[in-house]
Amino acid sequence: MLRLKSKITAKDLSYILGIRQQSLNETLQKLEKEGYIVRTPSPKDRHVMLISLTEKGNEIKPVLHDCLDVLDEFHERMLNMRNKMGSENFQKMMRHSREMPFDGLFHHPFD
């Protein structure tokens, strides 16, 4: 996921991966200790930490099937949200909300 979005919050990452933030933080601490990721304060809110890959982290070759599983699950979650909200409300939310994961990554992905 960090290859798709170079900086992401732990909250957004836990949502995308479908795991509790506490569990994710344990893993992130290990990855940071090993030098694969860094956490830096967000310029918008110094209390929010942005996670990004280090050079060492970028050198790891992704495991394609794991990435596809995560993306499939994320796609399924988005479809469920769209079904619950209705297409028009969902599209408005995706275009205008600045609090959603992947803000700015997609260019109107659900049109």
mmCIF file with all atom_site columns, C-alpha atoms in Angstrom:
data_model
loop_
_atom_site.group_PDB
_atom_site.id
_atom_site.type_symbol
_atom_site.label_atom_id
_atom_site.label_alt_id
_atom_site.label_comp_id
_atom_site.label_asym_id
_atom_site.label_entity_id
_atom_site.label_seq_id
_atom_site.pdbx_PDB_ins_code
_atom_site.Cartn_x
_atom_site.Cartn_y
_atom_site.Cartn_z
_atom_site.occupancy
_atom_site.B_iso_or_equiv
_atom_site.pdbx_formal_charge
_atom_site.auth_seq_id
_atom_site.auth_comp_id
_atom_site.auth_asym_id
_atom_site.auth_atom_id
_atom_site.pdbx_PDB_model_num
ATOM 1   C CA . MET A 1 1   ? 0.000   0.000   0.000   1.00 0.00 ? 1   MET A CA 1
ATOM 2   C CA . LEU A 1 2   ? 2.888   2.354   0.684   1.00 0.00 ? 2   LEU A CA 1
ATOM 3   C CA . ARG A 1 3   ? 3.969   1.951   -2.907  1.00 0.00 ? 3   ARG A CA 1
ATOM 4   C CA . LEU A 1 4   ? 0.526   3.156   -4.047  1.00 0.00 ? 4   LEU A CA 1
ATOM 5   C CA . LYS A 1 5   ? 0.418   6.099   -1.671  1.00 0.00 ? 5   LYS A CA 1
ATOM 6   C CA . SER A 1 6   ? 3.814   7.271   -0.491  1.00 0.00 ? 6   SER A CA 1
ATOM 7   C CA . LYS A 1 7   ? 2.546   8.754   2.789   1.00 0.00 ? 7   LYS A CA 1
ATOM 8   C CA . ILE A 1 8   ? -0.444  7.447   4.698   1.00 0.00 ? 8   ILE A CA 1
ATOM 9   C CA . THR A 1 9   ? -1.737  7.573   8.259   1.00 0.00 ? 9   THR A CA 1
ATOM 10  C CA . ALA A 1 10  ? -1.919  4.475   10.442  1.00 0.00 ? 10  ALA A CA 1
ATOM 11  C CA . LYS A 1 11  ? -5.679  5.036   10.739  1.00 0.00 ? 11  LYS A CA 1
ATOM 12  C CA . ASP A 1 12  ? -6.150  4.941   6.972   1.00 0.00 ? 12  ASP A CA 1
ATOM 13  C CA . LEU A 1 13  ? -3.794  2.000   6.579   1.00 0.00 ? 13  LEU A CA 1
ATOM 14  C CA . SER A 1 14  ? -5.576  -0.027  9.261   1.00 0.00 ? 14  SER A CA 1
ATOM 15  C CA . TYR A 1 15  ? -8.911  0.666   7.551   1.00 0.00 ? 15  TYR A CA 1
ATOM 16  C CA . ILE A 1 16  ? -7.611  -0.404  4.146   1.00 0.00 ? 16  ILE A CA 1
ATOM 17  C CA . LEU A 1 17  ? -5.985  -3.551  5.516   1.00 0.00 ? 17  LEU A CA 1
ATOM 18  C CA . GLY A 1 18  ? -8.998  -4.387  7.662   1.00 0.00 ? 18  GLY A CA 1
ATOM 19  C CA . ILE A 1 19  ? -7.019  -4.746  10.898  1.00 0.00 ? 19  ILE A CA 1
ATOM 20  C CA . ARG A 1 20  ? -7.171  -2.979  14.245  1.00 0.00 ? 20  ARG A CA 1
ATOM 21  C CA . GLN A 1 21  ? -4.964  0.075   14.543  1.00 0.00 ? 21  GLN A CA 1
ATOM 22  C CA . GLN A 1 22  ? -3.353  -1.354  17.695  1.00 0.00 ? 22  GLN A CA 1
ATOM 23  C CA . SER A 1 23  ? -2.268  -4.495  15.805  1.00 0.00 ? 23  SER A CA 1
ATOM 24  C CA . LEU A 1 24  ? -0.964  -2.413  12.933  1.00 0.00 ? 24  LEU A CA 1
ATOM 25  C CA . ASN A 1 25  ? 1.018   -0.149  15.280  1.00 0.00 ? 25  ASN A CA 1
ATOM 26  C CA . GLU A 1 26  ? 2.861   -3.158  16.693  1.00 0.00 ? 26  GLU A CA 1
ATOM 27  C CA . THR A 1 27  ? 3.900   -4.176  13.181  1.00 0.00 ? 27  THR A CA 1
ATOM 28  C CA . LEU A 1 28  ? 4.819   -0.598  12.252  1.00 0.00 ? 28  LEU A CA 1
ATOM 29  C CA . GLN A 1 29  ? 7.082   -0.329  15.308  1.00 0.00 ? 29  GLN A CA 1
ATOM 30  C CA . LYS A 1 30  ? 8.962   -3.443  14.181  1.00 0.00 ? 30  LYS A CA 1
ATOM 31  C CA . LEU A 1 31  ? 9.223   -2.190  10.591  1.00 0.00 ? 31  LEU A CA 1
ATOM 32  C CA . GLU A 1 32  ? 10.469  1.193   11.777  1.00 0.00 ? 32  GLU A CA 1
ATOM 33  C CA . LYS A 1 33  ? 13.021  -0.414  14.107  1.00 0.00 ? 33  LYS A CA 1
ATOM 34  C CA . GLU A 1 34  ? 14.328  -2.515  11.194  1.00 0.00 ? 34  GLU A CA 1
ATOM 35  C CA . GLY A 1 35  ? 14.568  0.579   8.975   1.00 0.00 ? 35  GLY A CA 1
ATOM 36  C CA . TYR A 1 36  ? 11.835  -0.262  6.448   1.00 0.00 ? 36  TYR A CA 1
ATOM 37  C CA . ILE A 1 37  ? 9.520   2.660   7.244   1.00 0.00 ? 37  ILE A CA 1
ATOM 38  C CA . VAL A 1 38  ? 9.642   6.088   8.860   1.00 0.00 ? 38  VAL A CA 1
ATOM 39  C CA . ARG A 1 39  ? 6.904   7.989   10.624  1.00 0.00 ? 39  ARG A CA 1
ATOM 40  C CA . THR A 1 40  ? 6.853   11.766  10.305  1.00 0.00 ? 40  THR A CA 1
ATOM 41  C CA . PRO A 1 41  ? 4.369   14.326  11.669  1.00 0.00 ? 41  PRO A CA 1
ATOM 42  C CA . SER A 1 42  ? 1.755   15.517  9.185   1.00 0.00 ? 42  SER A CA 1
ATOM 43  C CA . PRO A 1 43  ? 2.252   19.152  8.147   1.00 0.00 ? 43  PRO A CA 1
ATOM 44  C CA . LYS A 1 44  ? -1.523  19.653  8.587   1.00 0.00 ? 44  LYS A CA 1
ATOM 45  C CA . ASP A 1 45  ? -1.756  18.117  12.075  1.00 0.00 ? 45  ASP A CA 1
ATOM 46  C CA . ARG A 1 46  ? 1.418   17.471  14.071  1.00 0.00 ? 46  ARG A CA 1
ATOM 47  C CA . HIS A 1 47  ? -0.420  14.843  16.156  1.00 0.00 ? 47  HIS A CA 1
ATOM 48  C CA . VAL A 1 48  ? -0.982  12.669  13.064  1.00 0.00 ? 48  VAL A CA 1
ATOM 49  C CA . MET A 1 49  ? 1.969   10.582  11.916  1.00 0.00 ? 49  MET A CA 1
ATOM 50  C CA . LEU A 1 50  ? 2.473   9.806   8.228   1.00 0.00 ? 50  LEU A CA 1
ATOM 51  C CA . ILE A 1 51  ? 4.018   6.460   7.362   1.00 0.00 ? 51  ILE A CA 1
ATOM 52  C CA . SER A 1 52  ? 6.333   6.121   4.382   1.00 0.00 ? 52  SER A CA 1
ATOM 53  C CA . LEU A 1 53  ? 8.820   3.618   3.050   1.00 0.00 ? 53  LEU A CA 1
ATOM 54  C CA . THR A 1 54  ? 12.536  4.176   3.474   1.00 0.00 ? 54  THR A CA 1
ATOM 55  C CA . GLU A 1 55  ? 15.061  3.369   0.766   1.00 0.00 ? 55  GLU A CA 1
ATOM 56  C CA . LYS A 1 56  ? 15.514  -0.034  2.416   1.00 0.00 ? 56  LYS A CA 1
ATOM 57  C CA . GLY A 1 57  ? 11.738  -0.561  2.389   1.00 0.00 ? 57  GLY A CA 1
ATOM 58  C CA . ASN A 1 58  ? 11.528  0.352   -1.295  1.00 0.00 ? 58  ASN A CA 1
ATOM 59  C CA . GLU A 1 59  ? 14.127  -2.281  -2.127  1.00 0.00 ? 59  GLU A CA 1
ATOM 60  C CA . ILE A 1 60  ? 11.846  -5.117  -1.022  1.00 0.00 ? 60  ILE A CA 1
ATOM 61  C CA . LYS A 1 61  ? 10.078  -6.729  -3.937  1.00 0.00 ? 61  LYS A CA 1
ATOM 62  C CA . PRO A 1 62  ? 6.303   -6.752  -3.438  1.00 0.00 ? 62  PRO A CA 1
ATOM 63  C CA . VAL A 1 63  ? 4.471   -10.030 -3.146  1.00 0.00 ? 63  VAL A CA 1
ATOM 64  C CA . LEU A 1 64  ? 1.920   -9.622  -5.895  1.00 0.00 ? 64  LEU A CA 1
ATOM 65  C CA . HIS A 1 65  ? -0.746  -12.009 -4.650  1.00 0.00 ? 65  HIS A CA 1
ATOM 66  C CA . ASP A 1 66  ? -0.822  -10.336 -1.208  1.00 0.00 ? 66  ASP A CA 1
ATOM 67  C CA . CYS A 1 67  ? -1.211  -6.920  -2.816  1.00 0.00 ? 67  CYS A CA 1
ATOM 68  C CA . LEU A 1 68  ? -4.013  -8.166  -5.037  1.00 0.00 ? 68  LEU A CA 1
ATOM 69  C CA . ASP A 1 69  ? -5.844  -9.658  -2.048  1.00 0.00 ? 69  ASP A CA 1
ATOM 70  C CA . VAL A 1 70  ? -5.714  -6.337  -0.220  1.00 0.00 ? 70  VAL A CA 1
ATOM 71  C CA . LEU A 1 71  ? -6.850  -4.417  -3.298  1.00 0.00 ? 71  LEU A CA 1
ATOM 72  C CA . ASP A 1 72  ? -9.685  -6.889  -3.887  1.00 0.00 ? 72  ASP A CA 1
ATOM 73  C CA . GLU A 1 73  ? -10.852 -6.432  -0.296  1.00 0.00 ? 73  GLU A CA 1
ATOM 74  C CA . PHE A 1 74  ? -10.596 -2.644  -0.583  1.00 0.00 ? 74  PHE A CA 1
ATOM 75  C CA . HIS A 1 75  ? -12.618 -2.733  -3.819  1.00 0.00 ? 75  HIS A CA 1
ATOM 76  C CA . GLU A 1 76  ? -15.269 -4.876  -2.121  1.00 0.00 ? 76  GLU A CA 1
ATOM 77  C CA . ARG A 1 77  ? -15.492 -2.400  0.769   1.00 0.00 ? 77  ARG A CA 1
ATOM 78  C CA . MET A 1 78  ? -15.936 0.491   -1.652  1.00 0.00 ? 78  MET A CA 1
ATOM 79  C CA . LEU A 1 79  ? -18.700 -1.378  -3.490  1.00 0.00 ? 79  LEU A CA 1
ATOM 80  C CA . ASN A 1 80  ? -20.470 -2.085  -0.196  1.00 0.00 ? 80  ASN A CA 1
ATOM 81  C CA . MET A 1 81  ? -20.230 1.581   0.772   1.00 0.00 ? 81  MET A CA 1
ATOM 82  C CA . ARG A 1 82  ? -21.632 2.596   -2.601  1.00 0.00 ? 82  ARG A CA 1
ATOM 83  C CA . ASN A 1 83  ? -24.538 0.141   -2.249  1.00 0.00 ? 83  ASN A CA 1
ATOM 84  C CA . LYS A 1 84  ? -25.394 1.408   1.249   1.00 0.00 ? 84  LYS A CA 1
ATOM 85  C CA . MET A 1 85  ? -25.098 5.109   0.405   1.00 0.00 ? 85  MET A CA 1
ATOM 86  C CA . GLY A 1 86  ? -26.370 5.129   -3.159  1.00 0.00 ? 86  GLY A CA 1
ATOM 87  C CA . SER A 1 87  ? -24.215 5.996   -6.147  1.00 0.00 ? 87  SER A CA 1
ATOM 88  C CA . GLU A 1 88  ? -24.832 9.741   -6.132  1.00 0.00 ? 88  GLU A CA 1
ATOM 89  C CA . ASN A 1 89  ? -24.017 10.242  -2.433  1.00 0.00 ? 89  ASN A CA 1
ATOM 90  C CA . PHE A 1 90  ? -21.003 7.951   -2.683  1.00 0.00 ? 90  PHE A CA 1
ATOM 91  C CA . GLN A 1 91  ? -19.589 9.881   -5.650  1.00 0.00 ? 91  GLN A CA 1
ATOM 92  C CA . LYS A 1 92  ? -20.073 13.191  -3.834  1.00 0.00 ? 92  LYS A CA 1
ATOM 93  C CA . MET A 1 93  ? -18.265 11.836  -0.795  1.00 0.00 ? 93  MET A CA 1
ATOM 94  C CA . MET A 1 94  ? -15.351 10.529  -2.865  1.00 0.00 ? 94  MET A CA 1
ATOM 95  C CA . ARG A 1 95  ? -14.965 13.839  -4.689  1.00 0.00 ? 95  ARG A CA 1
ATOM 96  C CA . HIS A 1 96  ? -15.373 16.280  -1.840  1.00 0.00 ? 96  HIS A CA 1
ATOM 97  C CA . SER A 1 97  ? -14.352 14.692  1.424   1.00 0.00 ? 97  SER A CA 1
ATOM 98  C CA . ARG A 1 98  ? -10.849 15.540  2.634   1.00 0.00 ? 98  ARG A CA 1
ATOM 99  C CA . GLU A 1 99  ? -11.028 13.029  5.492   1.00 0.00 ? 99  GLU A CA 1
ATOM 100 C CA . MET A 1 100 ? -11.126 9.853   3.405   1.00 0.00 ? 100 MET A CA 1
ATOM 101 C CA . PRO A 1 101 ? -8.229  7.439   2.878   1.00 0.00 ? 101 PRO A CA 1
ATOM 102 C CA . PHE A 1 102 ? -6.432  7.980   -0.433  1.00 0.00 ? 102 PHE A CA 1
ATOM 103 C CA . ASP A 1 103 ? -7.365  11.643  -0.605  1.00 0.00 ? 103 ASP A CA 1
ATOM 104 C CA . GLY A 1 104 ? -5.853  12.926  -3.849  1.00 0.00 ? 104 GLY A CA 1
ATOM 105 C CA . LEU A 1 105 ? -4.654  9.535   -5.075  1.00 0.00 ? 105 LEU A CA 1
ATOM 106 C CA . PHE A 1 106 ? -7.549  8.848   -7.425  1.00 0.00 ? 106 PHE A CA 1
ATOM 107 C CA . HIS A 1 107 ? -8.989  11.114  -10.054 1.00 0.00 ? 107 HIS A CA 1
ATOM 108 C CA . HIS A 1 108 ? -12.743 10.509  -9.685  1.00 0.00 ? 108 HIS A CA 1
ATOM 109 C CA . PRO A 1 109 ? -12.254 6.726   -9.557  1.00 0.00 ? 109 PRO A CA 1
ATOM 110 C CA . PHE A 1 110 ? -15.909 5.795   -9.360  1.00 0.00 ? 110 PHE A CA 1
ATOM 111 C CA . ASP A 1 111 ? -17.403 7.875   -12.173 1.00 0.00 ? 111 ASP A CA 1
#
